[in-house]
């Protein structure tokens, strides 16, 4: 049967459980959350919850984060040059989307 | 400084510098920077697991959840529904029931949507989460967040990743005067003096990511931030002298020939 895993379509066997899917994917990460059709599954239900055709499965974990990865351009570099003359700030703001 | 522990919702933290784990070159650099910073709380984001590359490494292989408090955030969430969803996912993944709650209101500034933040915090607190809200430097919103049960507030110093330093020191100080819970200055720090200043104003902790990860030498900057936060905290507790317009001699006039 066909299910969606993290946005990609995937063929799995009929009696597949969530635990089985994680094993198939060879995910060696302990801290995962699984959501099926927008419903979060408790870890203790991984072994018992059967997957059904058409299920949309999301397997989530943790990545580096503090802030969102954004434009790295802008006011970096020499702190004495950090505050550019007004006209240059406006130009830079238009170009980079950096607040003037 | 054993007695000077930060306590939030009954949990004790050794370090008053908290760090994000984004934007590093690789996980090894992330770990070295976190070690150099002395932080015992690290923030992480919740994202899809890479299911195509089976050899992909995991951040938590490098930062042991037994050694660090892993604080998931809801970065990238622009709606109450998304923020609540990501917080629940984070808790389901089993590292913590604490969440650094972000409801972003604007893509260009990444300023928080404080109305959405209050709504999301209300929902999550009801579900038993320990909600640490990333908020604007607005004392009224900070007070409301505490009123609904947030055990700390995390006002920004400046836009995330901007490195602009503390843009509104007066409001931050009013927040510190207004709320009785710990205030963690989050986002916008550019260099060590910004962090020291935040602590001198009376912040209970500082959280940063880009200021360290984006520095030319992240490991050295992490160490600089550790000392800055410690120095700022000590100076705050020591009590600075008042500012005066004119000089006061430090050396006595008595005994001059």
JSON list of N, CA and C in Angstrom, two decimals, chain B residues 51-76:
[
{"chain": "B", "resi": 51, "resn": "UNK", "atom": "N", "xyz": [15.11, 11.29, 5.84]},
{"chain": "B", "resi": 51, "resn": "UNK", "atom": "CA", "xyz": [14.92, 9.85, 5.66]},
{"chain": "B", "resi": 51, "resn": "UNK", "atom": "C", "xyz": [15.60, 9.34, 4.39]},
{"chain": "B", "resi": 52, "resn": "UNK", "atom": "N", "xyz": [16.22, 10.25, 3.64]},
{"chain": "B", "resi": 52, "resn": "UNK", "atom": "CA", "xyz": [16.88, 9.79, 2.42]},
{"chain": "B", "resi": 52, "resn": "UNK", "atom": "C", "xyz": [18.35, 9.47, 2.65]},
{"chain": "B", "resi": 53, "resn": "UNK", "atom": "N", "xyz": [18.97, 10.21, 3.58]},
{"chain": "B", "resi": 53, "resn": "UNK", "atom": "CA", "xyz": [20.38, 9.96, 3.88]},
{"chain": "B", "resi": 53, "resn": "UNK", "atom": "C", "xyz": [20.48, 9.24, 5.22]},
{"chain": "B", "resi": 54, "resn": "UNK", "atom": "N", "xyz": [20.66, 7.93, 5.15]},
{"chain": "B", "resi": 54, "resn": "UNK", "atom": "CA", "xyz": [20.64, 7.14, 6.38]},
{"chain": "B", "resi": 54, "resn": "UNK", "atom": "C", "xyz": [21.87, 7.34, 7.25]},
{"chain": "B", "resi": 55, "resn": "UNK", "atom": "N", "xyz": [22.90, 7.89, 6.65]},
{"chain": "B", "resi": 55, "resn": "UNK", "atom": "CA", "xyz": [24.11, 8.12, 7.43]},
{"chain": "B", "resi": 55, "resn": "UNK", "atom": "C", "xyz": [24.14, 9.52, 8.03]},
{"chain": "B", "resi": 56, "resn": "UNK", "atom": "N", "xyz": [23.08, 10.28, 7.78]},
{"chain": "B", "resi": 56, "resn": "UNK", "atom": "CA", "xyz": [23.04, 11.64, 8.33]},
{"chain": "B", "resi": 56, "resn": "UNK", "atom": "C", "xyz": [23.16, 11.57, 9.85]},
{"chain": "B", "resi": 57, "resn": "UNK", "atom": "N", "xyz": [23.97, 12.45, 10.39]},
{"chain": "B", "resi": 57, "resn": "UNK", "atom": "CA", "xyz": [24.17, 12.47, 11.84]},
{"chain": "B", "resi": 57, "resn": "UNK", "atom": "C", "xyz": [23.08, 13.28, 12.50]},
{"chain": "B", "resi": 58, "resn": "UNK", "atom": "N", "xyz": [22.91, 13.05, 13.79]},
{"chain": "B", "resi": 58, "resn": "UNK", "atom": "CA", "xyz": [21.91, 13.78, 14.54]},
{"chain": "B", "resi": 58, "resn": "UNK", "atom": "C", "xyz": [22.58, 14.70, 15.54]},
{"chain": "B", "resi": 59, "resn": "UNK", "atom": "N", "xyz": [21.97, 15.86, 15.69]},
{"chain": "B", "resi": 59, "resn": "UNK", "atom": "CA", "xyz": [22.50, 16.85, 16.63]},
{"chain": "B", "resi": 59, "resn": "UNK", "atom": "C", "xyz": [22.66, 16.26, 18.03]},
{"chain": "B", "resi": 60, "resn": "UNK", "atom": "N", "xyz": [21.66, 15.45, 18.43]},
{"chain": "B", "resi": 60, "resn": "UNK", "atom": "CA", "xyz": [21.68, 14.96, 19.81]},
{"chain": "B", "resi": 60, "resn": "UNK", "atom": "C", "xyz": [22.72, 13.85, 20.02]},
{"chain": "B", "resi": 61, "resn": "UNK", "atom": "N", "xyz": [23.35, 13.40, 18.92]},
{"chain": "B", "resi": 61, "resn": "UNK", "atom": "CA", "xyz": [24.52, 12.53, 19.09]},
{"chain": "B", "resi": 61, "resn": "UNK", "atom": "C", "xyz": [25.70, 13.34, 19.62]},
{"chain": "B", "resi": 62, "resn": "UNK", "atom": "N", "xyz": [25.63, 14.63, 19.38]},
{"chain": "B", "resi": 62, "resn": "UNK", "atom": "CA", "xyz": [26.74, 15.51, 19.78]},
{"chain": "B", "resi": 62, "resn": "UNK", "atom": "C", "xyz": [26.47, 16.26, 21.07]},
{"chain": "B", "resi": 63, "resn": "UNK", "atom": "N", "xyz": [25.19, 16.45, 21.37]},
{"chain": "B", "resi": 63, "resn": "UNK", "atom": "CA", "xyz": [24.83, 17.15, 22.61]},
{"chain": "B", "resi": 63, "resn": "UNK", "atom": "C", "xyz": [23.95, 16.20, 23.43]},
{"chain": "B", "resi": 64, "resn": "UNK", "atom": "N", "xyz": [24.57, 15.57, 24.40]},
{"chain": "B", "resi": 64, "resn": "UNK", "atom": "CA", "xyz": [23.90, 14.54, 25.19]},
{"chain": "B", "resi": 64, "resn": "UNK", "atom": "C", "xyz": [22.78, 15.16, 26.04]},
{"chain": "B", "resi": 65, "resn": "UNK", "atom": "N", "xyz": [21.54, 14.71, 25.81]},
{"chain": "B", "resi": 65, "resn": "UNK", "atom": "CA", "xyz": [20.43, 15.25, 26.61]},
{"chain": "B", "resi": 65, "resn": "UNK", "atom": "C", "xyz": [20.58, 14.99, 28.11]},
{"chain": "B", "resi": 66, "resn": "UNK", "atom": "N", "xyz": [21.46, 14.06, 28.48]},
{"chain": "B", "resi": 66, "resn": "UNK", "atom": "CA", "xyz": [21.70, 13.86, 29.92]},
{"chain": "B", "resi": 66, "resn": "UNK", "atom": "C", "xyz": [22.57, 14.97, 30.49]},
{"chain": "B", "resi": 67, "resn": "UNK", "atom": "N", "xyz": [23.38, 15.54, 29.61]},
{"chain": "B", "resi": 67, "resn": "UNK", "atom": "CA", "xyz": [24.32, 16.56, 30.06]},
{"chain": "B", "resi": 67, "resn": "UNK", "atom": "C", "xyz": [23.74, 17.97, 29.92]},
{"chain": "B", "resi": 68, "resn": "UNK", "atom": "N", "xyz": [22.91, 18.16, 28.90]},
{"chain": "B", "resi": 68, "resn": "UNK", "atom": "CA", "xyz": [22.35, 19.49, 28.64]},
{"chain": "B", "resi": 68, "resn": "UNK", "atom": "C", "xyz": [20.84, 19.45, 28.74]},
{"chain": "B", "resi": 69, "resn": "UNK", "atom": "N", "xyz": [20.27, 20.58, 29.15]},
{"chain": "B", "resi": 69, "resn": "UNK", "atom": "CA", "xyz": [18.83, 20.72, 29.01]},
{"chain": "B", "resi": 69, "resn": "UNK", "atom": "C", "xyz": [18.55, 21.11, 27.57]},
{"chain": "B", "resi": 70, "resn": "UNK", "atom": "N", "xyz": [17.86, 20.22, 26.86]},
{"chain": "B", "resi": 70, "resn": "UNK", "atom": "CA", "xyz": [17.52, 20.49, 25.47]},
{"chain": "B", "resi": 70, "resn": "UNK", "atom": "C", "xyz": [16.20, 21.26, 25.46]},
{"chain": "B", "resi": 71, "resn": "UNK", "atom": "N", "xyz": [16.26, 22.47, 24.96]},
{"chain": "B", "resi": 71, "resn": "UNK", "atom": "CA", "xyz": [15.07, 23.33, 24.95]},
{"chain": "B", "resi": 71, "resn": "UNK", "atom": "C", "xyz": [14.57, 23.49, 23.52]},
{"chain": "B", "resi": 72, "resn": "UNK", "atom": "N", "xyz": [13.54, 22.74, 23.14]},
{"chain": "B", "resi": 72, "resn": "UNK", "atom": "CA", "xyz": [13.02, 22.86, 21.77]},
{"chain": "B", "resi": 72, "resn": "UNK", "atom": "C", "xyz": [12.33, 24.22, 21.59]},
{"chain": "B", "resi": 73, "resn": "UNK", "atom": "N", "xyz": [12.48, 24.75, 20.39]},
{"chain": "B", "resi": 73, "resn": "UNK", "atom": "CA", "xyz": [11.76, 25.99, 20.09]},
{"chain": "B", "resi": 73, "resn": "UNK", "atom": "C", "xyz": [10.72, 25.73, 19.00]},
{"chain": "B", "resi": 74, "resn": "UNK", "atom": "N", "xyz": [9.91, 26.73, 18.75]},
{"chain": "B", "resi": 74, "resn": "UNK", "atom": "CA", "xyz": [8.92, 26.61, 17.67]},
{"chain": "B", "resi": 74, "resn": "UNK", "atom": "C", "xyz": [9.28, 27.60, 16.56]},
{"chain": "B", "resi": 75, "resn": "UNK", "atom": "N", "xyz": [10.58, 27.76, 16.33]},
{"chain": "B", "resi": 75, "resn": "UNK", "atom": "CA", "xyz": [11.05, 28.68, 15.30]},
{"chain": "B", "resi": 75, "resn": "UNK", "atom": "C", "xyz": [10.43, 28.33, 13.95]},
{"chain": "B", "resi": 76, "resn": "UNK", "atom": "N", "xyz": [10.11, 29.35, 13.21]},
{"chain": "B", "resi": 76, "resn": "UNK", "atom": "CA", "xyz": [9.53, 29.14, 11.88]},
{"chain": "B", "resi": 76, "resn": "UNK", "atom": "C", "xyz": [8.02, 29.04, 11.90]}
]
